Short mmCIF file of C-alpha atoms in Angstrom, two decimals:
data_model
loop_
_atom_site.label_atom_id
_atom_site.label_comp_id
_atom_site.label_asym_id
_atom_site.label_seq_id
_atom_site.Cartn_x
_atom_site.Cartn_y
_atom_site.Cartn_z
CA GLU A 1 183.71 -57.22 -133.26
CA ILE A 2 185.99 -55.11 -135.37
CA VAL A 3 189.80 -54.99 -134.65
CA LEU A 4 190.74 -51.96 -134.63
CA THR A 5 195.26 -52.07 -135.40
CA GLN A 6 197.48 -49.48 -134.73
CA SER A 7 200.83 -48.89 -136.53
CA PRO A 8 203.41 -48.15 -135.65
CA ALA A 9 203.56 -48.89 -131.22
CA THR A 10 205.99 -47.02 -131.16
CA LEU A 11 207.22 -43.73 -132.64
CA SER A 12 211.03 -41.95 -131.75
CA LEU A 13 210.72 -38.27 -133.67
CA SER A 14 211.85 -34.70 -132.20
CA PRO A 15 210.15 -31.93 -131.50
CA GLY A 16 209.75 -30.25 -134.90
CA GLU A 17 209.10 -33.59 -137.20
CA ARG A 18 205.92 -34.41 -138.62
CA ALA A 19 204.21 -37.61 -137.06
CA THR A 20 202.07 -40.56 -139.33
CA LEU A 21 199.98 -42.54 -137.02
CA SER A 22 197.89 -44.99 -137.71
CA CYS A 23 195.04 -47.13 -137.21
CA ARG A 24 193.58 -50.31 -139.71
CA ALA A 25 190.37 -50.90 -139.00
CA SER A 26 189.24 -55.46 -139.24
CA GLN A 27 186.16 -53.96 -141.63
CA SER A 28 184.42 -51.52 -142.96
CA VAL A 29 183.72 -48.38 -140.16
CA SER A 30 183.03 -45.66 -142.85
CA ASN A 31 184.10 -42.28 -141.08
CA PHE A 32 182.44 -43.20 -137.13
CA LEU A 33 186.51 -42.70 -135.99
CA ALA A 34 188.12 -40.55 -133.54
CA TRP A 35 191.40 -40.62 -132.17
CA TYR A 36 192.56 -39.89 -128.39
CA GLN A 37 195.19 -38.32 -126.92
CA GLN A 38 196.63 -39.05 -123.22
CA LYS A 39 199.52 -37.79 -121.39
CA PRO A 40 200.63 -39.76 -118.76
CA GLY A 41 198.36 -39.28 -115.25
CA GLN A 42 196.12 -38.27 -117.15
CA ALA A 43 192.10 -39.17 -118.74
CA PRO A 44 192.25 -39.29 -122.53
CA ARG A 45 191.57 -36.14 -124.77
CA LEU A 46 189.05 -36.12 -127.58
CA LEU A 47 191.33 -35.41 -130.68
CA ILE A 48 189.30 -35.60 -134.37
CA TYR A 49 186.40 -37.69 -134.40
CA ASP A 50 184.49 -39.06 -137.34
CA ALA A 51 187.61 -39.01 -138.49
CA SER A 52 189.29 -35.97 -140.20
CA ASN A 53 187.28 -32.64 -137.44
CA ARG A 54 188.94 -31.26 -135.03
CA ALA A 55 187.59 -30.98 -131.44
CA THR A 56 187.18 -28.04 -129.64
CA GLY A 57 190.04 -26.19 -129.08
CA ILE A 58 192.48 -29.28 -130.62
CA PRO A 59 195.11 -27.02 -132.42
CA ALA A 60 195.17 -26.64 -136.01
CA ARG A 61 198.82 -28.93 -136.97
CA PHE A 62 195.77 -31.84 -135.72
CA SER A 63 194.78 -33.66 -138.94
CA GLY A 64 192.76 -36.79 -139.07
CA SER A 65 192.19 -38.45 -143.02
CA GLY A 66 190.69 -41.26 -144.12
CA SER A 67 187.98 -43.53 -144.36
CA GLY A 68 186.76 -47.17 -144.40
CA THR A 69 189.15 -49.62 -142.90
CA ASP A 70 192.50 -47.12 -143.25
CA PHE A 71 192.77 -43.42 -140.82
CA THR A 72 195.89 -41.30 -140.30
CA LEU A 73 196.01 -39.27 -137.64
CA THR A 74 199.60 -36.22 -138.44
CA ILE A 75 200.43 -34.03 -136.00
CA SER A 76 201.85 -31.40 -138.73
CA SER A 77 204.93 -31.05 -136.00
CA LEU A 78 205.42 -31.98 -133.35
CA GLU A 79 205.71 -29.51 -130.10
CA PRO A 80 206.66 -30.63 -126.68
CA GLU A 81 203.94 -31.52 -125.37
CA ASP A 82 202.40 -34.36 -127.51
CA PHE A 83 205.05 -36.46 -126.56
CA ALA A 84 202.04 -38.72 -125.65
CA VAL A 85 200.00 -41.99 -126.42
CA TYR A 86 197.63 -41.31 -129.09
CA TYR A 87 194.48 -44.06 -129.25
CA CYS A 88 191.96 -44.82 -132.55
CA GLN A 89 188.30 -45.63 -131.92
CA GLN A 90 185.20 -46.55 -134.10
CA ARG A 91 181.64 -45.53 -133.06
CA SER A 92 180.60 -48.46 -136.86
CA ASN A 93 179.61 -51.14 -134.52
CA TRP A 94 178.53 -52.42 -130.91
CA PRO A 95 180.84 -52.39 -128.82
CA PRO A 96 182.52 -49.10 -129.61
CA GLY A 97 186.08 -49.97 -129.32
CA PHE A 98 189.41 -48.40 -129.05
CA GLY A 99 192.78 -49.34 -130.93
CA GLY A 100 196.10 -50.53 -128.70
CA GLY A 101 197.48 -47.42 -129.07
CA THR A 102 201.35 -45.82 -130.59
CA GLU A 103 203.35 -44.18 -127.97
CA VAL A 104 204.87 -41.20 -129.43
CA GLU A 105 208.69 -40.35 -127.94
CA ILE A 106 211.34 -38.53 -127.68
CA LYS A 107 213.56 -38.76 -130.08
CA GLU B 1 182.69 -25.09 -117.68
CA VAL B 2 181.64 -28.95 -118.96
CA GLN B 3 182.64 -31.15 -116.18
CA LEU B 4 182.58 -34.79 -115.04
CA VAL B 5 184.22 -34.85 -111.62
CA GLN B 6 184.73 -38.72 -110.07
CA SER B 7 184.48 -40.19 -106.88
CA GLY B 8 188.12 -40.96 -105.34
CA ALA B 9 190.21 -43.36 -105.31
CA GLU B 10 189.28 -46.91 -103.13
CA VAL B 11 190.85 -49.96 -102.01
CA LYS B 12 189.43 -52.84 -101.45
CA LYS B 13 189.75 -56.45 -100.86
CA PRO B 14 188.31 -59.33 -103.00
CA GLY B 15 185.18 -59.55 -102.99
CA GLU B 16 183.80 -57.06 -101.55
CA SER B 17 181.71 -55.12 -103.49
CA LEU B 18 181.79 -51.38 -104.48
CA LYS B 19 180.00 -48.52 -106.76
CA ILE B 20 181.74 -45.05 -107.92
CA SER B 21 179.73 -42.27 -108.96
CA CYS B 22 180.84 -39.37 -111.21
CA LYS B 23 178.80 -36.54 -111.15
CA GLY B 24 177.53 -33.68 -114.75
CA SER B 25 177.86 -30.22 -114.65
CA GLY B 26 177.55 -27.07 -116.66
CA TYR B 27 175.25 -29.31 -119.64
CA ARG B 28 171.94 -30.82 -119.61
CA PHE B 29 173.22 -34.17 -118.16
CA THR B 30 169.95 -35.87 -119.76
CA GLY B 31 171.53 -35.03 -123.36
CA TYR B 32 173.99 -37.18 -123.45
CA TRP B 33 174.76 -40.52 -122.30
CA ILE B 34 177.58 -41.19 -120.00
CA GLY B 35 180.10 -44.39 -119.92
CA TRP B 36 183.45 -45.34 -118.26
CA VAL B 37 186.39 -47.52 -119.66
CA ARG B 38 188.79 -49.07 -118.39
CA GLN B 39 192.91 -48.79 -117.96
CA MET B 40 194.54 -51.71 -116.54
CA PRO B 41 197.80 -50.44 -115.59
CA GLY B 42 199.98 -50.39 -117.79
CA LYS B 43 197.09 -50.88 -120.31
CA GLY B 44 195.73 -48.81 -123.01
CA LEU B 45 191.82 -48.28 -123.64
CA GLU B 46 188.81 -50.89 -123.35
CA TRP B 47 185.39 -49.47 -123.51
CA MET B 48 182.92 -51.38 -120.76
CA GLY B 49 179.32 -50.00 -121.29
CA ILE B 50 177.30 -46.36 -121.56
CA VAL B 51 174.09 -45.01 -119.89
CA ASN B 52 171.36 -42.84 -120.50
CA PRO B 53 170.58 -40.73 -118.21
CA GLY B 54 167.46 -39.85 -119.36
CA ASP B 55 165.60 -43.40 -119.36
CA SER B 56 168.17 -45.65 -117.71
CA ASP B 57 168.69 -47.67 -120.70
CA THR B 58 172.08 -49.54 -121.14
CA ARG B 59 174.66 -51.66 -123.40
CA TYR B 60 178.18 -53.15 -122.11
CA SER B 61 180.46 -54.17 -124.00
CA PRO B 62 180.16 -58.32 -124.19
CA SER B 63 183.24 -58.46 -121.89
CA PHE B 64 182.07 -56.72 -119.20
CA GLN B 65 178.14 -57.66 -118.88
CA GLY B 66 177.11 -59.62 -116.18
CA GLN B 67 181.11 -58.33 -114.74
CA VAL B 68 179.61 -54.67 -113.92
CA THR B 69 176.39 -52.61 -113.13
CA ILE B 70 175.86 -48.95 -115.06
CA SER B 71 173.40 -46.73 -113.46
CA ALA B 72 172.50 -43.06 -113.20
CA ASP B 73 170.04 -40.35 -110.90
CA LYS B 74 169.25 -37.21 -113.34
CA SER B 75 167.84 -35.99 -110.64
CA ILE B 76 171.89 -35.59 -108.92
CA SER B 77 173.51 -35.83 -112.34
CA THR B 78 175.24 -38.76 -111.43
CA ALA B 79 176.10 -42.11 -112.92
CA TYR B 80 177.90 -44.53 -111.28
CA LEU B 81 179.89 -48.31 -111.82
CA GLN B 82 179.51 -51.09 -109.65
CA TRP B 83 180.65 -54.12 -108.66
CA SER B 84 179.07 -57.16 -106.19
CA SER B 85 182.02 -58.80 -106.02
CA LEU B 86 185.42 -57.56 -107.09
CA LYS B 87 188.57 -59.60 -107.29
CA ALA B 88 191.56 -58.65 -108.26
CA SER B 89 191.61 -58.51 -111.63
CA ASP B 90 189.36 -55.55 -110.77
CA THR B 91 192.50 -53.69 -110.14
CA ALA B 92 192.02 -50.14 -112.64
CA MET B 93 192.15 -46.85 -113.45
CA TYR B 94 188.05 -46.26 -114.40
CA TYR B 95 187.37 -43.09 -116.35
CA CYS B 96 183.65 -41.82 -116.56
CA ALA B 97 183.35 -40.34 -120.02
CA ARG B 98 180.35 -38.05 -121.60
CA HIS B 99 179.73 -39.80 -125.35
CA ARG B 100 178.08 -37.84 -128.03
CA THR B 101 176.91 -38.57 -131.95
CA TYR B 102 177.99 -35.56 -134.32
CA GLY B 103 174.99 -36.03 -136.44
CA SER B 104 174.47 -40.07 -136.68
CA GLY B 105 175.28 -43.35 -135.94
CA ASN B 106 175.96 -44.80 -132.39
CA PRO B 107 176.79 -41.97 -129.58
CA CYS B 108 179.99 -43.34 -128.83
CA THR B 109 182.50 -40.04 -129.60
CA MET B 110 183.74 -39.53 -125.74
CA ASP B 111 184.56 -35.40 -125.82
CA VAL B 112 184.47 -34.47 -122.07
CA TRP B 113 185.82 -37.46 -120.07
CA GLY B 114 186.41 -37.49 -115.56
CA GLN B 115 189.46 -37.41 -114.47
CA GLY B 116 189.78 -41.73 -112.96
CA THR B 117 188.83 -43.48 -110.57
CA THR B 118 191.50 -46.21 -109.10
CA VAL B 119 190.28 -48.60 -107.95
CA THR B 120 192.50 -51.70 -106.10
CA VAL B 121 191.96 -55.50 -105.30
CA SER B 122 193.77 -56.78 -102.81
CA SER B 123 194.51 -59.12 -100.19
#
C-alpha cells in the first residue's frame, strides 16, 4: 500500500502570501495524484487532478506540479477563503489513499 | 447541476445495523463509479471502497473489506453503505463521492462529493 506523507502539517501564512505544500509518495505514483481542499464543516473539493490539471471552476492561483514520488501544490497569493486543510490522494495503486493533510492557517 | 445528496444523520447503538444512501442527479449515474470516504472526528480522510452502478462491481480497501457493504441501485440512481453490526469506532462522517478517471488509470479521482452523513454509535 502506498503511503503519502504531507508536509508541513501546519502552514501559518498571511493573506497575499504564497503557500507551498508538499506530498511525498512511498513509491512512484506516476502523475496519478490529486489535491483536495476541505473547509471546516464542508465536504472536500477537488482542486487538482493528475498532478497538474485544475478541476472545473478552480481559480488559477492554485497550481500543482511533480511526478513520481514528489508533488507540490502552490497557492500563488492566499485569499481569505483559502485557509483550509489540503489533502493529496493517489490513484496509481489499489487501494487509493490520502495523505494526512496540511492545514493552512492564518498567521 | 451534478450533485450527490446523502441521507440524514444517524444515531445508533452498538450492534445495530445501518444503511445510508447517496442519490446522484444531473448526470448519467451508470457512467461513473461511486465510492465512500470516512472521516473520523478531527481526523483525515480514509478511502473505503467503490461500486460501479452499471454492473454492481465493487472494490474495497483492505481496511474496510468485510466491515461494510457497498452497493448501488441504478434504477433510482442511489448508492449505499451499510453495516450489519455497528461499533462505537464507526462513529464518523461518511462522504460519498463520484469517482472518475481522466483518460487512464484507476477510476479514483473524486470530482463530486455529497454533503456527508454523520453516524454516531453510542450506548
